Amino acid sequence: MIQAISQLAAIAATALFIFALNWMNDPKTARKGVYAGVIGMTVAVAATWIQPQIVHHGWILLAIGAGFLVGVPLSRVPLTAVPQRTALSHAFGGLAAGLVGTAEYFLWLQEGPEQFTTFRMSALVVEVILGFLTFTGSLMATGKLQEVRWIPQRPVTYPGQNVVNLGVLAGAVALGVLVILNPTAPWASQAFLGVAGLALLFGVLLIIPIGGADMPTVISILNSYAGLSAVAMGFVFNSALLVTAGALDGSSGLILSIIMCRAMNRSFTNVLFGAFGTVQKVKASGEQKVWKQESVEGAAQLLEQANLVVVIPGYGMAVAQAQHKVQELYDQLTKRGVSVKFAIHPVAGRMPGHMNVLLAEANIPYSALVEMEEINPEMSQCDVALVIGANDVVNPAARYSKGSPIYGMPIIDADKAKTVLAIKRSKNPGFAGIDNELYVQDNTWMLFGDAKTVIGDLVKQFVGGGLH
Amino acid sequence: MTGYWSMLFVFVLATFIGLGVIRRVSRLLYTPLMSLTNAISAIAVVGSLTVAGGDYPRTIRILGAVALFASMTNIVSGFLITDRMLKMFKKQ
């Protein structure tokens, strides 16, 4: 009876999870998806909890209570910190899989050799390797995103890095195969811990050479790994619910990784082993073109006289927390009959969809957010392209400069607008360390300063005085 | 053994469903999508639950309880932050 209840609950939860994701195809139905997910989760947890083999309820209550204590504050982080929260949650997902896998192995050792089948053991080793490498890899990514002091932001590379990394992974897999073949050998439990240790090490090594510009891709790949480690756990427990939910997460991470890679014109292997973002030393040929600076008054005038303004936000807007000021500017301009659109590059920011969430937080209607492919044909009609803290995603060098690390990356054609206004914090090159000739184009004017301050000053021009 | 094969079967089918459903997700919502799938894959909580609550040696239950804590954190923060973000997407 209780068996049947748990099976039915698992089926119901699976269906609810699929509905949850299905409702995410439109912002109007998306919140229903969250409710479906919560119901599915509650049903699944309750059905497991009532099983007769669960006897230590105190421990469960304690762990669940602690989960709420940490989880609620984590859900209230500022939206600029969402990438690191997401990376941290991948770390937790990986940790849970790794720990449960380890616990199961030692449990089976005590229960006797009949527990070990090659299939179960293989699933277990995969679960532990994926779980632990996701754990440390995601922790490293969290540290880089949070700009923790002792974790270098810039990619760290050294000669032979890929050989070392692949060697560590190969070592973990080889040791894992040995354990799968001899699960009860006297040395097997040490070897098993060795697999876990190497996987933990590999996670760290994997993320060290990756820079900030690649974070959207890396977060997506780690998302996929976290899902796959849940799938492997499902194989170990022979649970279709776990396998399905893990596969949904895994395929979501996979699709996002593919989209992110495509948006940077790079392959998976190139992201993981290419150490993008190392400062480029070449360049500086011929005469050095100079920036032209524009005053706030002049910029406000340009904006007011425009018919179509396209705002191109990037990570700089997030860092400066400028989204609310951007919304004020949006209000002022639309009030004056200027049509304002936001062009969103898929890899703008530090995770997929980062810009959309920030602008939505600032109450900018999502109908004003336009994807790169849709806005580019319109760019020649655009009077002013306002670049806010974006750099590589508007760099025309991506179109023709074969030597550039961003060559071939699809970009937003800001340079085709009649006038370009670019807000930039400093005169240094962007995250990828590449010069951007958009800034020295004839029709480009620069506004140097913190994005929030500069846009605040622009808004003042509209509200306070000068312009009507 | 048949059980394991049917699990592989489930995995392949679920992956296809996942690819089909996720491909249709609005690009606006990629960030909340990631936090939602994250919360959903924290269904691994049922595994942690059986390890933490079963009649097993203490060390094993400790591993289970830590895993349970980690999954529970993901469930709580994942669903809450997804809803918080989705609330912000308004039409004009």
XYZ file of C-alpha atoms in Angstrom:
560
model
C 0.000 0.000 0.000
C 2.626 2.481 1.112
C 4.698 1.342 -1.865
C 1.860 2.183 -4.230
C 1.451 5.615 -2.660
C 5.114 6.413 -3.166
C 5.010 5.234 -6.785
C 1.928 7.341 -7.507
C 3.526 10.327 -5.799
C 6.641 9.920 -7.930
C 4.576 9.862 -11.113
C 2.619 12.931 -10.010
C 5.820 14.781 -9.123
C 7.385 13.920 -12.475
C 4.368 15.244 -14.348
C 4.314 18.424 -12.255
C 8.008 19.071 -12.930
C 7.484 18.770 -16.673
C 4.519 21.135 -16.485
C 6.630 23.550 -14.439
C 9.221 23.797 -17.184
C 6.571 23.930 -19.868
C 5.012 26.998 -18.254
C 8.346 28.782 -18.419
C 7.827 29.396 -22.131
C 5.938 32.607 -21.389
C 6.416 35.164 -18.589
C 2.622 35.197 -18.169
C 2.376 31.549 -17.114
C 5.829 31.190 -15.591
C 4.800 31.703 -11.980
C 2.389 28.795 -12.267
C 5.470 26.750 -13.032
C 6.968 27.594 -9.666
C 3.816 26.467 -7.866
C 3.743 23.222 -9.829
C 7.372 22.639 -8.870
C 6.712 23.304 -5.195
C 3.727 20.944 -5.142
C 5.678 18.239 -6.946
C 8.555 18.558 -4.536
C 6.316 18.482 -1.461
C 4.487 15.404 -2.695
C 7.748 13.581 -3.449
C 9.317 14.428 -0.104
C 6.205 13.483 1.866
C 5.863 10.163 0.043
C 9.476 9.305 0.840
C 9.253 10.406 4.439
C 6.329 8.137 5.282
C 8.223 5.044 4.159
C 8.644 2.580 7.035
C 12.425 2.364 6.712
C 12.760 6.027 7.732
C 13.171 5.949 11.486
C 15.372 8.877 12.514
C 13.001 11.793 12.127
C 14.905 14.170 14.400
C 17.888 14.272 12.083
C 15.674 14.930 9.099
C 13.847 17.774 10.816
C 17.160 19.292 11.846
C 18.623 19.140 8.340
C 15.436 20.523 6.783
C 15.331 23.334 9.346
C 18.948 24.213 8.589
C 18.125 24.164 4.866
C 15.407 26.759 5.440
C 17.694 28.878 7.617
C 20.281 29.104 4.862
C 17.945 28.928 1.882
C 15.647 31.833 2.732
C 18.448 34.449 3.033
C 20.050 33.029 -0.118
C 16.837 33.712 -2.011
C 16.930 37.375 -1.010
C 20.311 38.325 -2.440
C 20.398 41.404 -4.695
C 19.782 40.473 -8.309
C 23.304 41.456 -9.281
C 24.432 38.561 -7.073
C 22.185 35.994 -8.743
C 25.036 34.457 -10.780
C 26.993 33.581 -7.667
C 23.889 32.270 -5.920
C 23.229 30.058 -8.898
C 26.808 28.777 -8.924
C 26.548 28.117 -5.194
C 23.370 26.113 -5.665
C 25.096 23.973 -8.290
C 27.788 23.390 -5.676
C 25.164 22.257 -3.154
C 23.569 19.970 -5.728
C 26.929 18.388 -6.499
C 27.784 18.055 -2.824
C 24.519 16.264 -2.056
C 25.088 13.776 -4.888
C 28.709 13.150 -3.898
C 27.900 12.623 -0.224
C 24.926 10.338 -0.835
C 27.056 8.293 -3.248
C 29.834 7.956 -0.691
C 27.366 6.989 2.034
C 25.763 4.348 -0.192
C 29.104 2.758 -1.041
C 30.103 2.322 2.591
C 26.621 1.099 3.406
C 26.858 -1.579 0.734
C 30.285 -2.613 2.021
C 28.653 -3.365 5.366
C 25.582 -5.026 3.928
C 27.621 -7.468 1.884
C 28.814 -8.269 -1.624
C 25.350 -9.057 -3.000
C 24.709 -5.282 -3.055
C 27.350 -4.736 -5.717
C 26.434 -5.128 -9.335
C 28.591 -3.664 -12.067
C 25.752 -1.436 -13.190
C 25.018 -0.035 -9.739
C 28.697 0.419 -8.985
C 29.282 2.236 -12.290
C 26.363 4.582 -11.600
C 27.733 5.183 -8.123
C 31.226 6.066 -9.359
C 29.790 8.396 -11.999
C 27.612 10.015 -9.331
C 30.560 10.586 -7.015
C 32.902 11.923 -9.734
C 30.293 14.268 -11.226
C 28.974 15.317 -7.829
C 32.314 16.217 -6.297
C 33.780 17.908 -9.364
C 30.599 19.983 -9.658
C 30.914 20.836 -5.980
C 34.438 22.288 -6.039
C 34.127 23.639 -9.593
C 30.985 25.549 -8.695
C 32.501 26.784 -5.443
C 35.420 28.187 -7.443
C 32.989 29.810 -9.879
C 31.065 31.278 -6.933
C 34.297 32.664 -5.529
C 35.286 34.236 -8.825
C 31.843 35.789 -9.309
C 31.711 37.057 -5.745
C 35.259 38.401 -6.222
C 36.545 36.653 -3.149
C 39.993 38.057 -2.526
C 42.115 34.897 -2.559
C 40.540 33.495 -5.699
C 42.113 35.099 -8.783
C 39.569 36.740 -11.107
C 41.800 36.597 -14.126
C 42.329 33.199 -15.689
C 45.320 31.408 -14.213
C 47.267 29.430 -16.778
C 50.541 27.563 -16.753
C 52.332 25.395 -19.288
C 50.988 21.874 -19.488
C 47.776 22.840 -17.719
C 45.526 20.785 -19.941
C 47.769 17.733 -19.546
C 47.640 18.086 -15.764
C 43.863 18.578 -15.738
C 43.108 15.683 -18.042
C 45.614 13.571 -16.128
C 43.761 14.164 -12.869
C 40.425 13.327 -14.494
C 41.867 10.219 -16.148
C 43.304 9.177 -12.791
C 39.888 9.509 -11.148
C 38.217 7.495 -13.908
C 40.897 4.770 -13.910
C 40.738 4.405 -10.142
C 36.946 4.385 -10.432
C 37.051 1.514 -12.924
C 39.279 -0.447 -10.537
C 36.743 0.052 -7.749
C 33.863 -0.931 -10.039
C 35.622 -4.173 -10.926
C 36.722 -4.974 -7.349
C 34.220 -3.243 -5.075
C 34.965 -5.395 -2.043
C 38.740 -5.696 -2.331
C 40.627 -4.746 0.845
C 41.987 -1.601 -0.805
C 38.701 -0.677 -2.490
C 37.444 1.749 0.129
C 40.721 3.722 0.018
C 40.591 3.715 -3.764
C 36.988 4.949 -3.583
C 38.021 7.871 -1.395
C 40.847 8.482 -3.875
C 38.274 8.798 -6.668
C 36.360 11.334 -4.585
C 39.549 13.262 -3.800
C 40.682 13.418 -7.414
C 37.215 14.564 -8.504
C 37.306 17.350 -5.913
C 40.734 18.398 -7.182
C 39.664 18.262 -10.816
C 36.764 20.637 -10.124
C 39.175 23.267 -8.816
C 41.662 22.830 -11.662
C 38.891 23.013 -14.252
C 37.721 26.480 -13.197
C 41.082 28.124 -12.420
C 41.845 28.970 -16.085
C 38.391 30.421 -16.796
C 37.743 34.158 -16.879
C 34.674 36.246 -16.170
C 33.577 36.586 -19.778
C 33.120 32.820 -19.963
C 31.046 32.578 -16.799
C 27.666 32.336 -18.582
C 28.883 29.231 -20.395
C 30.625 27.720 -17.400
C 27.601 28.186 -15.143
C 25.473 26.440 -17.757
C 27.903 23.528 -18.050
C 28.043 23.133 -14.276
C 24.247 23.231 -14.257
C 24.277 20.314 -16.651
C 26.765 18.366 -14.493
C 24.668 18.941 -11.387
C 21.668 17.513 -13.225
C 23.606 14.513 -14.482
C 24.894 13.731 -11.001
C 21.241 13.593 -9.888
C 20.554 11.208 -12.790
C 23.391 8.962 -11.643
C 21.922 9.008 -8.140
C 18.619 7.956 -9.677
C 20.314 4.921 -11.236
C 21.830 4.021 -7.875
C 18.466 4.230 -6.114
C 16.605 2.787 -9.080
C 14.308 5.825 -8.974
C 12.631 7.001 -12.163
C 11.682 10.264 -10.445
C 15.308 11.144 -9.754
C 16.383 10.126 -13.227
C 13.677 12.251 -14.859
C 14.206 15.366 -12.733
C 17.968 15.108 -13.164
C 17.598 14.664 -16.916
C 15.398 17.770 -17.123
C 18.047 19.776 -15.272
C 20.834 18.235 -17.326
C 19.200 18.950 -20.656
C 18.383 22.500 -19.581
C 22.042 23.087 -18.734
C 23.057 21.513 -22.016
C 20.790 23.730 -24.111
C 21.903 26.852 -22.290
C 25.565 25.888 -22.732
C 25.051 25.390 -26.448
C 23.286 28.749 -26.773
C 26.025 30.503 -24.803
C 28.804 28.871 -26.804
C 27.111 29.766 -30.053
C 26.706 33.362 -28.880
C 30.471 33.513 -28.416
C 31.310 31.459 -31.492
C 33.255 28.990 -29.374
C 33.126 25.279 -28.698
C 32.744 23.537 -25.333
C 36.317 22.322 -25.380
C 37.521 25.798 -26.262
C 35.732 27.282 -23.260
C 37.011 24.644 -20.876
C 40.537 24.350 -22.204
C 41.111 27.593 -24.079
C 41.746 30.016 -21.187
C 39.881 32.884 -22.813
C 40.289 36.304 -21.332
C 44.038 36.379 -21.017
C 45.185 39.887 -21.798
C 46.100 40.295 -25.395
C 49.519 41.799 -25.952
C 49.505 42.324 -29.726
C 47.813 45.295 -31.438
C 48.849 48.966 -31.504
C 49.618 49.303 -35.153
C 49.623 52.588 -37.036
C 48.253 55.787 -35.610
C 46.411 55.627 -32.349
C 42.890 56.956 -32.709
C 41.603 59.007 -29.822
C 38.386 59.026 -27.848
C 35.982 61.882 -28.232
C 34.328 62.816 -25.018
C 30.808 64.219 -24.798
C 29.301 66.303 -22.032
C 26.204 65.165 -20.192
C 24.270 68.134 -21.591
C 25.237 67.256 -25.136
C 24.379 63.613 -24.638
C 20.969 64.488 -23.217
C 20.286 66.665 -26.227
C 21.228 63.876 -28.612
C 18.918 61.484 -26.804
C 16.023 63.911 -26.753
C 16.198 64.598 -30.459
C 16.270 60.915 -31.367
C 13.340 58.899 -32.657
C 14.764 55.530 -31.794
C 17.222 54.923 -28.970
C 18.679 51.449 -28.509
C 20.192 50.802 -25.091
C 22.842 48.079 -25.014
C 23.485 47.024 -21.434
C 26.393 44.907 -20.258
C 27.998 43.699 -17.083
C 29.090 47.263 -16.278
C 25.445 48.198 -15.738
C 25.081 45.355 -13.251
C 28.265 46.237 -11.385
C 27.215 49.863 -11.055
C 23.662 48.824 -10.029
C 22.527 51.336 -12.627
C 19.327 49.560 -13.704
C 16.981 51.810 -11.714
C 18.560 54.962 -13.116
C 18.255 53.404 -16.566
C 14.559 52.973 -15.908
C 14.213 56.661 -15.001
C 15.950 57.587 -18.210
C 13.644 55.208 -20.074
C 10.615 56.947 -18.530
C 11.878 60.421 -19.380
C 12.582 59.484 -22.972
C 9.369 57.577 -23.645
C 7.435 60.470 -22.092
C 8.956 62.682 -24.781
C 7.900 60.340 -27.534
C 11.282 58.743 -28.084
C 10.994 55.041 -28.663
C 13.485 53.139 -26.513
C 14.507 49.531 -26.972
C 16.951 47.394 -25.074
C 19.204 45.140 -27.108
C 20.185 42.058 -25.129
C 23.156 39.988 -26.173
C 22.853 36.354 -25.010
C 26.131 36.498 -23.075
C 25.756 40.017 -21.659
C 26.339 39.763 -17.931
C 27.612 36.819 -15.973
C 24.899 34.227 -16.549
C 22.227 33.447 -19.147
C 19.383 35.970 -18.946
C 21.179 38.168 -16.413
C 20.344 41.492 -18.127
C 16.668 40.608 -18.566
C 16.259 39.990 -14.854
C 18.024 43.208 -13.872
C 15.913 45.311 -16.245
C 12.734 43.553 -15.149
C 13.642 44.352 -11.550
C 13.791 48.020 -12.552
C 10.223 47.751 -13.913
C 11.159 48.013 -17.545
C 8.431 46.163 -19.458
C 9.744 43.010 -21.063
C 8.204 44.015 -24.379
C 10.995 46.627 -24.617
C 13.709 43.956 -24.365
C 14.796 42.803 -27.807
C 17.103 39.972 -28.742
C 20.247 40.494 -30.751
C 18.968 38.871 -33.955
C 15.852 41.025 -33.934
C 17.513 44.346 -33.227
C 20.435 44.100 -35.633
C 18.434 44.681 -38.845
C 16.974 47.793 -37.178
C 20.280 49.279 -36.073
C 20.721 51.435 -39.192
C 17.496 53.257 -38.299
C 18.649 53.764 -34.752
C 19.497 57.380 -33.976
C 21.403 56.809 -30.762
C 22.906 53.554 -29.532
C 23.522 53.971 -25.808
C 26.116 51.440 -24.665
C 26.071 50.996 -20.892
C 28.990 48.996 -19.567
C 29.006 46.574 -22.493
C 32.218 46.003 -24.361
C 33.030 42.787 -26.187
C 29.429 42.258 -27.331
C 29.588 45.500 -29.380
C 33.165 45.206 -30.618
C 33.190 45.386 -34.439
C 36.529 43.554 -34.461
C 34.482 40.370 -33.994
C 33.326 40.737 -37.592
C 36.654 40.887 -39.404
C 39.737 40.860 -37.180
C 40.894 37.269 -37.575
C 43.555 37.590 -34.889
C 41.097 38.748 -32.252
C 39.989 36.256 -29.584
C 36.412 37.318 -30.188
C 36.598 36.872 -33.981
C 33.397 35.334 -35.296
C 31.349 36.113 -32.207
C 27.950 37.520 -33.171
C 27.674 41.090 -31.909
C 25.058 43.793 -31.576
C 25.703 46.191 -34.459
C 25.991 49.325 -32.340
C 28.468 50.777 -34.818
C 25.759 50.967 -37.481
C 23.679 53.423 -35.482
C 23.767 57.066 -36.537
C 25.342 58.074 -33.255
C 26.877 55.971 -30.512
C 27.061 57.104 -26.904
C 29.157 54.808 -24.746
C 29.297 54.949 -20.972
C 32.464 53.423 -19.636
C 33.967 53.412 -16.186
C 37.588 53.746 -17.214
C 39.688 53.917 -20.305
C 40.912 50.342 -19.804
C 39.897 47.581 -22.199
C 37.035 45.262 -21.207
C 37.090 41.935 -19.434
C 38.582 40.088 -22.347
C 41.349 42.674 -22.492
C 40.654 43.563 -26.092
C 40.716 47.048 -27.578
C 37.356 48.188 -28.842
C 37.418 50.372 -31.911
C 33.754 51.209 -31.545
C 34.884 53.752 -28.977
C 37.133 55.597 -31.421
C 34.704 55.566 -34.347
C 33.846 58.925 -35.952
C 30.237 58.823 -34.747
C 31.012 57.658 -31.210
C 31.081 59.893 -28.168
C 32.249 58.658 -24.805
C 30.862 59.416 -21.375
C 33.385 58.364 -18.776
C 32.290 57.534 -15.265
C 30.308 55.152 -13.130
C 27.218 54.099 -15.113
C 24.844 54.905 -12.271
C 26.247 58.424 -11.807
C 26.374 59.211 -15.515
C 22.814 58.073 -16.153
C 21.667 59.842 -13.005
C 23.181 63.054 -14.401
C 21.465 62.463 -17.730
C 18.124 62.041 -15.988
C 18.713 65.296 -14.107
C 19.072 67.075 -17.436
C 15.555 65.968 -18.310
C 13.917 66.458 -14.934
C 15.690 69.457 -13.475
C 16.104 71.912 -16.192
C 17.674 72.606 -19.517
C 15.592 70.398 -21.693
C 11.846 70.378 -22.191
C 18.730 -6.325 -14.170
C 15.645 -5.340 -16.198
C 15.113 -2.530 -13.710
C 18.358 -0.901 -14.723
C 17.594 -1.122 -18.400
C 14.224 0.505 -17.920
C 15.996 3.270 -15.971
C 18.235 3.950 -18.955
C 15.108 3.982 -21.064
C 13.527 6.548 -18.739
C 16.703 8.631 -18.871
C 16.753 8.776 -22.654
C 13.063 9.640 -22.897
C 13.294 12.250 -20.139
C 16.246 13.884 -21.875
C 14.223 14.196 -25.060
C 11.308 15.684 -23.155
C 13.714 18.049 -21.427
C 15.312 19.182 -24.685
C 11.884 19.695 -26.246
C 10.444 21.652 -23.354
C 13.513 23.754 -22.587
C 13.986 24.771 -26.199
C 10.626 26.547 -26.020
C 11.438 28.495 -22.863
C 11.367 32.271 -23.369
C 14.850 33.767 -23.649
C 13.772 36.437 -21.209
C 13.550 33.805 -18.530
C 16.877 31.993 -18.723
C 17.995 33.136 -15.297
C 14.800 32.035 -13.519
C 14.845 28.858 -15.636
C 18.208 27.972 -14.201
C 17.121 28.551 -10.631
C 13.919 26.569 -11.240
C 15.639 23.532 -12.773
C 18.108 23.763 -9.937
C 15.357 23.517 -7.379
C 13.756 20.660 -9.306
C 16.946 18.649 -9.545
C 17.254 19.032 -5.789
C 14.724 16.168 -5.857
C 17.922 14.329 -4.935
C 16.570 15.220 -1.507
C 14.651 11.917 -1.525
C 17.963 10.050 -1.724
C 19.432 12.078 1.127
C 16.252 11.500 3.126
C 16.521 7.707 2.984
C 20.215 7.822 3.922
C 19.784 10.333 6.750
C 16.665 8.762 8.220
C 17.368 5.059 7.751
C 18.493 2.674 10.462
C 22.165 2.995 9.540
C 25.455 3.646 11.349
C 25.946 7.158 12.590
C 28.672 8.244 10.131
C 26.519 7.277 7.177
C 23.565 9.156 8.571
C 25.751 12.231 9.082
C 26.711 12.177 5.398
C 23.018 11.832 4.559
C 22.027 14.703 6.837
C 24.600 17.056 5.303
C 23.393 16.074 1.829
C 19.800 16.611 2.964
C 20.723 20.079 4.219
C 22.394 20.917 0.887
C 19.418 19.749 -1.198
C 16.931 21.454 1.092
C 18.823 24.751 0.762
C 18.566 24.436 -3.001
C 14.855 23.660 -2.874
C 14.017 26.573 -0.588
C 16.249 29.216 -2.156
C 15.649 27.946 -5.698
C 11.859 28.152 -5.648
C 11.766 31.397 -3.644
C 14.211 33.281 -5.854
C 12.585 31.991 -9.038
C 9.243 33.323 -7.883
C 10.838 36.599 -6.797
C 12.369 37.088 -10.237
C 9.267 36.055 -12.152
C 7.148 38.554 -10.213
C 9.273 41.305 -11.776
C 8.458 40.464 -15.367
C 5.574 42.775 -16.154
C 3.995 43.768 -19.359
C 3.630 47.434 -20.094
